[in-house]
JSON list of C-alpha atoms and ligand atoms in Angstrom, two decimals:
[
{"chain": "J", "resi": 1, "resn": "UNK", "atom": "CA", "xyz": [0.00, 0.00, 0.00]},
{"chain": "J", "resi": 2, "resn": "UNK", "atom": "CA", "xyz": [1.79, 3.03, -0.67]},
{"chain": "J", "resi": 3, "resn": "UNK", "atom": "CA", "xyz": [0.80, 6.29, 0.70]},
{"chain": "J", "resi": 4, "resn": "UNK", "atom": "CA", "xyz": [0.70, 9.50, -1.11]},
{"chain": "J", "resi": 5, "resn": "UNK", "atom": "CA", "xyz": [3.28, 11.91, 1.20]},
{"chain": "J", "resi": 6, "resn": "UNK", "atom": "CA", "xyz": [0.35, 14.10, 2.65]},
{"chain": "J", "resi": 7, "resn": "UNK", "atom": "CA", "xyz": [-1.95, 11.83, 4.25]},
{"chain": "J", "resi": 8, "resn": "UNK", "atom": "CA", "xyz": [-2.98, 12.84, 7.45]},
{"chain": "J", "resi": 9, "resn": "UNK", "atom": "CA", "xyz": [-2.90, 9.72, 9.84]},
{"chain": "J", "resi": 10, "resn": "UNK", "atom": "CA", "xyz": [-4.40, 9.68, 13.42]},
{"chain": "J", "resi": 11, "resn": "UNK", "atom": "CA", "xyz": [-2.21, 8.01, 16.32]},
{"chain": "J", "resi": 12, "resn": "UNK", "atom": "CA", "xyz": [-5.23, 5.43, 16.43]},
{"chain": "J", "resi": 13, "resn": "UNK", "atom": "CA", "xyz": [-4.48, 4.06, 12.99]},
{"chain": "J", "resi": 14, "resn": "UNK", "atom": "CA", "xyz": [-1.32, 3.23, 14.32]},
{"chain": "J", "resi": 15, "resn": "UNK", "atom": "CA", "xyz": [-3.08, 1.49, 17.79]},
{"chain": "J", "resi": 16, "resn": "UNK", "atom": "CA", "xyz": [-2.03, 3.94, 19.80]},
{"chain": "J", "resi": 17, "resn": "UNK", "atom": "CA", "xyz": [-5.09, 4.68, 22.04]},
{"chain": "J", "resi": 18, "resn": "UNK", "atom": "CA", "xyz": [-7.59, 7.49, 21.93]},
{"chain": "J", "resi": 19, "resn": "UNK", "atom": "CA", "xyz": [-7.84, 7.47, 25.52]},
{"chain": "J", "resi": 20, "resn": "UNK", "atom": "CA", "xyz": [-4.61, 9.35, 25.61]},
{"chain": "J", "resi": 21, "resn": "UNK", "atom": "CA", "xyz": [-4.91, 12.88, 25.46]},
{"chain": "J", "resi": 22, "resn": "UNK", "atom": "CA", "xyz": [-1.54, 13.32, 24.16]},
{"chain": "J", "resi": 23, "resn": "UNK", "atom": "CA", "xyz": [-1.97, 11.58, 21.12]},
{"chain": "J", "resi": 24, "resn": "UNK", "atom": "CA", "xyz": [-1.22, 13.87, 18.47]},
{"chain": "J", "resi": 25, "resn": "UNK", "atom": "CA", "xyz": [-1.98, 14.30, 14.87]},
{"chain": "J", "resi": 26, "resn": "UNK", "atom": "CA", "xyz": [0.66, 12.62, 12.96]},
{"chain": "J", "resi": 27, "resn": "UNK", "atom": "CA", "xyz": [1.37, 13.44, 8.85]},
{"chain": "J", "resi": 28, "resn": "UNK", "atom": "CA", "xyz": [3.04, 11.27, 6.51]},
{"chain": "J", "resi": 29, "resn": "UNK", "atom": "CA", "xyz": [6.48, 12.13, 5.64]},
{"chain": "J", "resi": 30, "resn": "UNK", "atom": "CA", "xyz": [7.56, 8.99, 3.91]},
{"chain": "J", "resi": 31, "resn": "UNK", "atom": "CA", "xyz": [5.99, 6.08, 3.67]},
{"chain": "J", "resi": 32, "resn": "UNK", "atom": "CA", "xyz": [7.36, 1.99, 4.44]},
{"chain": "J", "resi": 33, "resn": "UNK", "atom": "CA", "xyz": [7.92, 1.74, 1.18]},
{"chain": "J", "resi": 34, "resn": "UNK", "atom": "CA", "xyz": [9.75, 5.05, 0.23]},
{"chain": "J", "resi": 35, "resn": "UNK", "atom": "CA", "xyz": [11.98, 4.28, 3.55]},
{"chain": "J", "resi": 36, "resn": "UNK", "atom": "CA", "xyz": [12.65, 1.17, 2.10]},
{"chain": "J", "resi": 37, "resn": "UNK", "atom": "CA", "xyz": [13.85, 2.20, -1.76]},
{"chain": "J", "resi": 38, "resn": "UNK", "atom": "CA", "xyz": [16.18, 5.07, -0.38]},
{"chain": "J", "resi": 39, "resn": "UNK", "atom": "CA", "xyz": [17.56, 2.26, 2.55]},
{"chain": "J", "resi": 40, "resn": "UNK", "atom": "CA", "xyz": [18.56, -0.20, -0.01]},
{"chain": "J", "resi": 41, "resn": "UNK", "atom": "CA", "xyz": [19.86, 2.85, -2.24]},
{"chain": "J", "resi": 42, "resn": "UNK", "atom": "CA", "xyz": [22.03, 3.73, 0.39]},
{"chain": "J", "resi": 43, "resn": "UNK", "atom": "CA", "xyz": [23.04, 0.03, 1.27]},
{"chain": "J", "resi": 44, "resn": "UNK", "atom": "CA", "xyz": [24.00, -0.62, -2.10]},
{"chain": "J", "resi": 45, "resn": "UNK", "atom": "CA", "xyz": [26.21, 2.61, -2.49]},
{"chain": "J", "resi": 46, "resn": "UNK", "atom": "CA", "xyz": [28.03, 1.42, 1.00]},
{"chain": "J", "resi": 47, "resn": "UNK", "atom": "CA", "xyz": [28.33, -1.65, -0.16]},
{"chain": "J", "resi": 48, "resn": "UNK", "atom": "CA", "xyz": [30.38, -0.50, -3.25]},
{"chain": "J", "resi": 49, "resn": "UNK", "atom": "CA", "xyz": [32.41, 2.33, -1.41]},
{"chain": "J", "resi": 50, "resn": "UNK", "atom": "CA", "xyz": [33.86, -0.55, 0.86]},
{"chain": "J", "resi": 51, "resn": "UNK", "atom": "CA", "xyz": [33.94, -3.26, -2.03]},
{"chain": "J", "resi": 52, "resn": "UNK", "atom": "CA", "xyz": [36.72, -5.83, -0.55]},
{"chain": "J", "resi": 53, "resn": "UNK", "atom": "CA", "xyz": [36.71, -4.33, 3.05]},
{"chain": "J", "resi": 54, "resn": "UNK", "atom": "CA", "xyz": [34.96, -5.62, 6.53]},
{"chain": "J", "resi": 55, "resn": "UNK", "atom": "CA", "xyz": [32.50, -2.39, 8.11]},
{"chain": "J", "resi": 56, "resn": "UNK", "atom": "CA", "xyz": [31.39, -2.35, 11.34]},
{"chain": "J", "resi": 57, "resn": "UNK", "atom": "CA", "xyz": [27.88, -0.40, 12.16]},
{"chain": "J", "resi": 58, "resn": "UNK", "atom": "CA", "xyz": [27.66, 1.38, 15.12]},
{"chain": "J", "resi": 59, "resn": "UNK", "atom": "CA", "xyz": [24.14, 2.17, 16.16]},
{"chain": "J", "resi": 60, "resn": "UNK", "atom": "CA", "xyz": [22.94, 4.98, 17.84]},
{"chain": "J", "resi": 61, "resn": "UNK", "atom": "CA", "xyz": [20.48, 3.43, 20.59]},
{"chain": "J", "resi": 62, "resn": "UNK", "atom": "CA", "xyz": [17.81, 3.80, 20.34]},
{"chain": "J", "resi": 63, "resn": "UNK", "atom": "CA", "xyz": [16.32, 5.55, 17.64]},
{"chain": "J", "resi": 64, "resn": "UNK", "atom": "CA", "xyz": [18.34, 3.99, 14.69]},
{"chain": "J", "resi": 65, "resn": "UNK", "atom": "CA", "xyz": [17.46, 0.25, 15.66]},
{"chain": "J", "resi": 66, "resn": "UNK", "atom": "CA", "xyz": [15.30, -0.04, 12.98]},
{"chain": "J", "resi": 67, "resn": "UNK", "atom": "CA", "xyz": [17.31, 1.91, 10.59]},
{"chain": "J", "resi": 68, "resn": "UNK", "atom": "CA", "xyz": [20.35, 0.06, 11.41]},
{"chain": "J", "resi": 69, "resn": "UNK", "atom": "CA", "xyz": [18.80, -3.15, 10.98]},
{"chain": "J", "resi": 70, "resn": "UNK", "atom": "CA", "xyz": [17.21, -2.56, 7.86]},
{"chain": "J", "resi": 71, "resn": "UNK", "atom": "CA", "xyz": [20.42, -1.13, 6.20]},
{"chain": "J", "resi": 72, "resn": "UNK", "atom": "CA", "xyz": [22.81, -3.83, 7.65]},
{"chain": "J", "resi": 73, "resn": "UNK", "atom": "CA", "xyz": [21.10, -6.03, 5.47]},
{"chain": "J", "resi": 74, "resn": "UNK", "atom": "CA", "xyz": [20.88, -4.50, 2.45]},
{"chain": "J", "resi": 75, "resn": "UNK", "atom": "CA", "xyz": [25.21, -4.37, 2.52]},
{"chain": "J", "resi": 76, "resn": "UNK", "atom": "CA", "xyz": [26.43, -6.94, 0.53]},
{"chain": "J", "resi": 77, "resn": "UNK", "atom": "CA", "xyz": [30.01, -6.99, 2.70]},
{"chain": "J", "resi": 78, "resn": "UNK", "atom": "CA", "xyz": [31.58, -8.69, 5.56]},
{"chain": "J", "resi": 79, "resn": "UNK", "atom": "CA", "xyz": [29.79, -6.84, 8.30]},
{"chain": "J", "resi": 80, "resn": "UNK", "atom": "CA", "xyz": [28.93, -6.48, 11.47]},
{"chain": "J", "resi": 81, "resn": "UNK", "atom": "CA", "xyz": [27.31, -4.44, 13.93]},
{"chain": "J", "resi": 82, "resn": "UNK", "atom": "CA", "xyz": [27.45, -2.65, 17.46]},
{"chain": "J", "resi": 83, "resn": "UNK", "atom": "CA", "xyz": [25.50, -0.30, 19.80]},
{"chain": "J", "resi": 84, "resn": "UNK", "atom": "CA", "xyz": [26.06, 2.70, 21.45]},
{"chain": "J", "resi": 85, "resn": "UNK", "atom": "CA", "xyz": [23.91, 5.09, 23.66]},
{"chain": "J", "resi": 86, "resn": "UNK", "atom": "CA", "xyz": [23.89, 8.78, 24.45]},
{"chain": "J", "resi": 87, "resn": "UNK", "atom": "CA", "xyz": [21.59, 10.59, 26.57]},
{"chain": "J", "resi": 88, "resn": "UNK", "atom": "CA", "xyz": [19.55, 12.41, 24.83]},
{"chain": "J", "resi": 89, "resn": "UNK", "atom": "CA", "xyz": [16.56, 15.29, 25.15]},
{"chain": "J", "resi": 90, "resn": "UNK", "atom": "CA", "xyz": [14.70, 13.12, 27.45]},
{"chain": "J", "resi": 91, "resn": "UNK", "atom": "CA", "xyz": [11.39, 13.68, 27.14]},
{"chain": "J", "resi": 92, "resn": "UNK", "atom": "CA", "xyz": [11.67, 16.83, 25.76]},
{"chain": "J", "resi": 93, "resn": "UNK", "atom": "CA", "xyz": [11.63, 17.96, 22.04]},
{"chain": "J", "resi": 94, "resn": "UNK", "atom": "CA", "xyz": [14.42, 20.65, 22.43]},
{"chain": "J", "resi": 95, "resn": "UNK", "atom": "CA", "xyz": [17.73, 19.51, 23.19]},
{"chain": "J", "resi": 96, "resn": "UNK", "atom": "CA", "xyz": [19.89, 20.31, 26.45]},
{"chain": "J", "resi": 97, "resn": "UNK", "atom": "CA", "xyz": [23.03, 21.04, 24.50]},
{"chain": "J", "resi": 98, "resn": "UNK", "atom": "CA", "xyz": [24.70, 18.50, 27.02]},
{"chain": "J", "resi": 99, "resn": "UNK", "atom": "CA", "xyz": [25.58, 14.36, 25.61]},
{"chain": "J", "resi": 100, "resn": "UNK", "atom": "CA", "xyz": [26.86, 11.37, 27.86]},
{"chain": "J", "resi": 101, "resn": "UNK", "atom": "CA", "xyz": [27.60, 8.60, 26.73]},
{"chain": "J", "resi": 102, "resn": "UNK", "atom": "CA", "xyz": [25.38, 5.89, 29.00]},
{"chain": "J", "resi": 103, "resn": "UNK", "atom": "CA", "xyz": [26.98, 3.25, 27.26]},
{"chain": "J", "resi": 104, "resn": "UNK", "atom": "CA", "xyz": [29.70, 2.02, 24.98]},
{"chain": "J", "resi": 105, "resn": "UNK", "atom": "CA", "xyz": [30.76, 0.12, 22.22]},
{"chain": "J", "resi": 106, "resn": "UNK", "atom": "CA", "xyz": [31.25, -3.61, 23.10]},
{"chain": "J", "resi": 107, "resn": "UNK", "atom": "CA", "xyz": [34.33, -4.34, 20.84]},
{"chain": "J", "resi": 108, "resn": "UNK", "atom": "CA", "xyz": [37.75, -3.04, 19.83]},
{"chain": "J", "resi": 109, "resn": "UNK", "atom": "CA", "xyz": [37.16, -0.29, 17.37]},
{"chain": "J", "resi": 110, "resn": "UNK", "atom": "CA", "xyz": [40.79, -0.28, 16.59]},
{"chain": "J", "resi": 111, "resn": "UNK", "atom": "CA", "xyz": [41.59, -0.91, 13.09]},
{"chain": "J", "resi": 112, "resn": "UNK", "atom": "CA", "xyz": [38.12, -1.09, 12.04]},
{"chain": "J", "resi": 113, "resn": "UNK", "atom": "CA", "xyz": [36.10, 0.74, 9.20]},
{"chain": "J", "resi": 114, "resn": "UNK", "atom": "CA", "xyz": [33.15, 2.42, 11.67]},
{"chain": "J", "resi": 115, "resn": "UNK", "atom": "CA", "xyz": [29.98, 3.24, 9.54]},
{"chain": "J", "resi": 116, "resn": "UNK", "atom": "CA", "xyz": [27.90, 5.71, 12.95]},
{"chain": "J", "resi": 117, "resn": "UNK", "atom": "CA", "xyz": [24.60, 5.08, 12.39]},
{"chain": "J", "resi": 118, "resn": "UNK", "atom": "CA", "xyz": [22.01, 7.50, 13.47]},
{"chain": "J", "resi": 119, "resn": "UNK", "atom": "CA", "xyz": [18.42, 8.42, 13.14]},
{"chain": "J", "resi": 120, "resn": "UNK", "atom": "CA", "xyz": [18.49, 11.98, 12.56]},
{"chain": "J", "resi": 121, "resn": "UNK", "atom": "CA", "xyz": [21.37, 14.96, 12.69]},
{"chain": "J", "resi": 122, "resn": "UNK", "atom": "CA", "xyz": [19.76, 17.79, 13.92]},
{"chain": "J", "resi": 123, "resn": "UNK", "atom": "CA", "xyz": [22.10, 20.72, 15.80]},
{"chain": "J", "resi": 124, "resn": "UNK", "atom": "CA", "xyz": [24.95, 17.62, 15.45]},
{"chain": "J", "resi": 125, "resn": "UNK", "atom": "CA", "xyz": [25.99, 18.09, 19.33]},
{"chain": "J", "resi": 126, "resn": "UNK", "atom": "CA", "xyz": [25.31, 14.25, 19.37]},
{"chain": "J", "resi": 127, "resn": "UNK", "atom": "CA", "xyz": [27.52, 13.10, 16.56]},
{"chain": "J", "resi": 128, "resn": "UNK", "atom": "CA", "xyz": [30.50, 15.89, 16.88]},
{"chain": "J", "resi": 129, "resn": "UNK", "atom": "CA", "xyz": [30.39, 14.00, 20.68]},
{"chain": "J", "resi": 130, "resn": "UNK", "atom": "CA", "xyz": [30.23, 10.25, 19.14]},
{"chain": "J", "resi": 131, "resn": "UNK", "atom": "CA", "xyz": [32.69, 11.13, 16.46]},
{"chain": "J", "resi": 132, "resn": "UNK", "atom": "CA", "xyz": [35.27, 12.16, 18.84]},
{"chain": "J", "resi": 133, "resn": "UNK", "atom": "CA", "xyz": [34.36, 9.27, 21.67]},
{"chain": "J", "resi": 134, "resn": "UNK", "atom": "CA", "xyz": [34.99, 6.83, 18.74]},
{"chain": "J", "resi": 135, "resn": "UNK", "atom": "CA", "xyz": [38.28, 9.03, 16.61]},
{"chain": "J", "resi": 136, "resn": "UNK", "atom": "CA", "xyz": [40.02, 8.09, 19.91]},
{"chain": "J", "resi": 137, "resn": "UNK", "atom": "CA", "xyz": [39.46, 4.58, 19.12]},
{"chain": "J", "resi": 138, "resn": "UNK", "atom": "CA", "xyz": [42.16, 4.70, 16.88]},
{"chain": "J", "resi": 139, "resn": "UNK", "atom": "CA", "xyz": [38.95, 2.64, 13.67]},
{"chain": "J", "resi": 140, "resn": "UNK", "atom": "CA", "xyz": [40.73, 2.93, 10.12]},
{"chain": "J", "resi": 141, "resn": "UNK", "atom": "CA", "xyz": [37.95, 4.74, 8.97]},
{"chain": "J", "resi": 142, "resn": "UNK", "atom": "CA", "xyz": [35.11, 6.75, 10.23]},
{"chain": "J", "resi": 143, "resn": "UNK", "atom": "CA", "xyz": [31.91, 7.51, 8.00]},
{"chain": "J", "resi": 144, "resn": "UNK", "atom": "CA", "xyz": [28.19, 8.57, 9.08]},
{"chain": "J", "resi": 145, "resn": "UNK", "atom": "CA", "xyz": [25.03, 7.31, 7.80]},
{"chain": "J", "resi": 146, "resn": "UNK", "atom": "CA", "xyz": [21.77, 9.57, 9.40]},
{"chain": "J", "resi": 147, "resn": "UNK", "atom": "CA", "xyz": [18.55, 8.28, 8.16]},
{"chain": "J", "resi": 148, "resn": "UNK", "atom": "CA", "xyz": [17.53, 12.17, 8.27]},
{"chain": "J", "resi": 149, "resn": "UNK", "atom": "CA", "xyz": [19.05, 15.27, 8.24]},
{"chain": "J", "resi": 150, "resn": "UNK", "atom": "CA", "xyz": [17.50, 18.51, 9.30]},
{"chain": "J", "resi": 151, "resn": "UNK", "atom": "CA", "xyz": [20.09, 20.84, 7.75]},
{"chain": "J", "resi": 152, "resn": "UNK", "atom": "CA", "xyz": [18.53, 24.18, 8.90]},
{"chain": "J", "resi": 153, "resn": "UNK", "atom": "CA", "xyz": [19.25, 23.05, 12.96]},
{"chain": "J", "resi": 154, "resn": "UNK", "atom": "CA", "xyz": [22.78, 22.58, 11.94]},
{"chain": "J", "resi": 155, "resn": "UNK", "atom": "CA", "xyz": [24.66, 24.42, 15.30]},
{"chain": "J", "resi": 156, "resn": "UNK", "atom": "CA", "xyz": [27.81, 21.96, 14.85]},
{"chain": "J", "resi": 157, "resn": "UNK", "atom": "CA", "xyz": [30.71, 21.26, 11.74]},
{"chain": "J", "resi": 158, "resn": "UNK", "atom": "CA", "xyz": [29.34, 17.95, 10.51]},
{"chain": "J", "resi": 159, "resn": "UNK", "atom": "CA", "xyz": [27.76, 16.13, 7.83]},
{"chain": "J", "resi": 160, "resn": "UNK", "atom": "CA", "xyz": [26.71, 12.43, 7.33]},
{"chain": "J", "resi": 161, "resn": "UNK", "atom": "CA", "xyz": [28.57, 10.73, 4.38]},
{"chain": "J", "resi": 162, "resn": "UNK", "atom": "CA", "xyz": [25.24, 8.64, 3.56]},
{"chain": "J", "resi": 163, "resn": "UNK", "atom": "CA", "xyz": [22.12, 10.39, 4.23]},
{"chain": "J", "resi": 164, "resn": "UNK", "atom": "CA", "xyz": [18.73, 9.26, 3.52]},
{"chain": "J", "resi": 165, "resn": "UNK", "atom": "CA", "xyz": [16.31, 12.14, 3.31]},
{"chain": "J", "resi": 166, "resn": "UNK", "atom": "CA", "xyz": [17.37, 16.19, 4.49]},
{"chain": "J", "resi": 167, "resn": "UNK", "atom": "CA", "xyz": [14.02, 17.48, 6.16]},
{"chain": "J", "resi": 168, "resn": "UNK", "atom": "CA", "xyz": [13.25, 20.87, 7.11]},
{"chain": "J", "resi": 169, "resn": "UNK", "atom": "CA", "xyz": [13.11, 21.48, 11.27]},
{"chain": "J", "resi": 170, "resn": "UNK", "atom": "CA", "xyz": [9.87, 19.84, 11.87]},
{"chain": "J", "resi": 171, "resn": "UNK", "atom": "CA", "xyz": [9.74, 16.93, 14.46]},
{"chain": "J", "resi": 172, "resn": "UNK", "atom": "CA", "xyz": [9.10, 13.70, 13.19]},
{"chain": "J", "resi": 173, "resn": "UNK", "atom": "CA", "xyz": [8.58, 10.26, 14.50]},
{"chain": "J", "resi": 174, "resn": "UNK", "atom": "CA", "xyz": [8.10, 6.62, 13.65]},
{"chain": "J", "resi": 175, "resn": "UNK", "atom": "CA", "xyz": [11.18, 3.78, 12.03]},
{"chain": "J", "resi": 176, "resn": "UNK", "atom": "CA", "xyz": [12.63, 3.92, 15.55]},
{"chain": "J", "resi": 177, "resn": "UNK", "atom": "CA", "xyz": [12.10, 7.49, 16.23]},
{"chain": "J", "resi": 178, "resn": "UNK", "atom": "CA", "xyz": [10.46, 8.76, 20.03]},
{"chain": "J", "resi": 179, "resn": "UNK", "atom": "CA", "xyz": [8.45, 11.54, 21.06]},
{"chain": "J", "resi": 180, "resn": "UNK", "atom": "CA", "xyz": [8.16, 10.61, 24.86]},
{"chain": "J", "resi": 181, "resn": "UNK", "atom": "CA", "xyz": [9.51, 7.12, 24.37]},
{"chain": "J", "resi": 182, "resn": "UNK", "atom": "CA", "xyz": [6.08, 6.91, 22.04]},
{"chain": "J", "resi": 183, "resn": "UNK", "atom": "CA", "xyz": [5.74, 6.12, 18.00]},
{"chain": "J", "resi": 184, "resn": "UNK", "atom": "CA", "xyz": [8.67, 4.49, 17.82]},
{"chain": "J", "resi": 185, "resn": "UNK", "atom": "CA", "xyz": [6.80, 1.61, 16.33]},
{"chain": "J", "resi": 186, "resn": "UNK", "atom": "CA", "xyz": [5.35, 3.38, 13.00]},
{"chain": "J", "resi": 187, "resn": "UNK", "atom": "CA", "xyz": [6.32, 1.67, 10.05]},
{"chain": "J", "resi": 188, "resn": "UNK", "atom": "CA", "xyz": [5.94, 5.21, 8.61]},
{"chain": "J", "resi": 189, "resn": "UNK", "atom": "CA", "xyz": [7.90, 8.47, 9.45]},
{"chain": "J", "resi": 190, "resn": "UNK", "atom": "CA", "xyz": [5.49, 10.70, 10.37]},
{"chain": "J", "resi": 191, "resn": "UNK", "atom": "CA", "xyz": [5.45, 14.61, 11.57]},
{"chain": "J", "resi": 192, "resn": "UNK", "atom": "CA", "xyz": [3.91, 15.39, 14.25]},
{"chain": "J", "resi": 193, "resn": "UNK", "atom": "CA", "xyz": [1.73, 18.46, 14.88]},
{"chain": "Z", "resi": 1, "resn": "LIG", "atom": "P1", "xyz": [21.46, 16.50, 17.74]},
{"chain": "Z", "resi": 1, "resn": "LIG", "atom": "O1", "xyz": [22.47, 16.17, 18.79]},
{"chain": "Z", "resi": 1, "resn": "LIG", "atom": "O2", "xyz": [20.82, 17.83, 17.95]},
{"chain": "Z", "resi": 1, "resn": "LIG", "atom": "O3", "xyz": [21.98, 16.36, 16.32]},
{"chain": "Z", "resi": 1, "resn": "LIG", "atom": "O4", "xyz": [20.25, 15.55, 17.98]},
{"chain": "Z", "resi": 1, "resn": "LIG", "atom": "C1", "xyz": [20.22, 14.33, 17.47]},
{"chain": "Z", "resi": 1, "resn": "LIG", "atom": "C2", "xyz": [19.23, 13.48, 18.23]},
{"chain": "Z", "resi": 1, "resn": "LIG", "atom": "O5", "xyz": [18.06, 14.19, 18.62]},
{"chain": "Z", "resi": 1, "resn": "LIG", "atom": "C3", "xyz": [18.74, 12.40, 17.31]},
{"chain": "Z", "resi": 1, "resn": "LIG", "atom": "O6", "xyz": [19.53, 11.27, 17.45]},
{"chain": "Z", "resi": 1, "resn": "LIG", "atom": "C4", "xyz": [17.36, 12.15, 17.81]},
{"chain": "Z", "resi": 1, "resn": "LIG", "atom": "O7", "xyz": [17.40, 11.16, 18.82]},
{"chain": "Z", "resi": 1, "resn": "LIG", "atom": "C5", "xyz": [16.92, 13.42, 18.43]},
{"chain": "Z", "resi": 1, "resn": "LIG", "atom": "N1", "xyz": [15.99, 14.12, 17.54]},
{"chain": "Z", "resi": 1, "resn": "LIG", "atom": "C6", "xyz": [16.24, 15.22, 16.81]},
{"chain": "Z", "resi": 1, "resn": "LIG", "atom": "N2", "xyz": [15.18, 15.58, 16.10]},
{"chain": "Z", "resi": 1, "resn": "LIG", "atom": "C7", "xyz": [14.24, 14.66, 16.36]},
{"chain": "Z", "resi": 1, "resn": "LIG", "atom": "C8", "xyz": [12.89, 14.48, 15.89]},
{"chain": "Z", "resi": 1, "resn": "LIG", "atom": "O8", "xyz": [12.37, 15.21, 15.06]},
{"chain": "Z", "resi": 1, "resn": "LIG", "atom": "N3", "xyz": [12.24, 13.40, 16.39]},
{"chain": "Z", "resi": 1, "resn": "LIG", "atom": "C9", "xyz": [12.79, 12.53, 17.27]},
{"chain": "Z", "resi": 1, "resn": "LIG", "atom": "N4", "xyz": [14.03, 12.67, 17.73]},
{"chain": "Z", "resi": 1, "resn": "LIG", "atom": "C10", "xyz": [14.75, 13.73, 17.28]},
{"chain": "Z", "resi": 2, "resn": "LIG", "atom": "MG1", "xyz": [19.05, 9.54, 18.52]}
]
């Protein structure tokens, strides 16, 4: 079934409850199935930058889950992958400016071609932080892949080597992403208003 990009879609189509006052009203942004083209686009264009060579994907917990495990398999290489986790805005939809790292990679990084897998760069405090917690990990390489990129909340010097969609600053959720620890379940990436 493939949705046209402005379809309005309630929280209850999704099973989230009407009894919940919070539940917002939630907009298309891309569907499953445009996720899924522009995944396997960018899993086929990893797949031939690193032709011969073993990649390691380093999740950002927990938002790009579902984006990590969707693109580790569309790369056609000797891969595997890892987790790491951040704090993050909490429950909030503006960020505190301030990243920890809660936990770590399990692994030696040392060596290794890193592929940093996140959901979305927004200001890019959390990936300027990541990039340096894993640079002094002494990895061969070190590439990003964000899912989505909001370019106009850019605060920080950094940009994802594979990016699947740029998006202007609204909030979205669904493929992994929160809003409250909610929505992360939508097979959809939807705005929220
Ligand atoms: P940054 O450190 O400002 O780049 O924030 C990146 C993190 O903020 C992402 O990994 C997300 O977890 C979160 N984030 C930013 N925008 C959104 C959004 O629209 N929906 C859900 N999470 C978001
Ligand atoms: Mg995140």
């Amino acid at each position: 079934m493939l949705l046209p990009s402005s379809v309005f879609r309630l929280a209850e189509n999704y099973g989230f409850s009407g009894a919940d006052k919070q539940v917002p009203d939630l907009k298309v942004l891309f569907s499953r199935e445009q996720i899924a083209r522009r995944v396997a686009q960018l899993g086929e264009k990893i797949t031939r930058d690193f032709a011969g060579e073993q990649v390691v994907l380093i999740g950002v917990l927990k938002g790009a889950a579902i984006f990590l495990s969707d693109l580790a398999r569309s790369i056609q290489l000797d891969a595997t992958f890892d987790f790491i986790s951040v704090s993050s805005y909490g429950n909030e939809k503006q960020n505190s400016g301030e990243v920890k790292l809660l936990k770590d990679v399990d692994q030696s990084m040392e060596g290794k071609n890193i592929i940093l897998v996140e959901d979305i760069l927004d200001t890019g405090l959390t990936l300027s932080y990541l990039r340096r917690v894993l640079l002094a990990k002494r990895p061969k390489t070190l590439h990003i892949a964000a899912l989505l990129d909001k370019v106009p909340r850019r605060t920080e010097a950094i940009q994802a080597d594979y990016v699947g969609f740029k998006i202007p600053d609204e909030f979205v959720v669904g493929y992994g992403m929160d809003y409250a620890e909610k929505y992360r379940n939508l097979p959809d990436i939807c705005v929220v208003s």
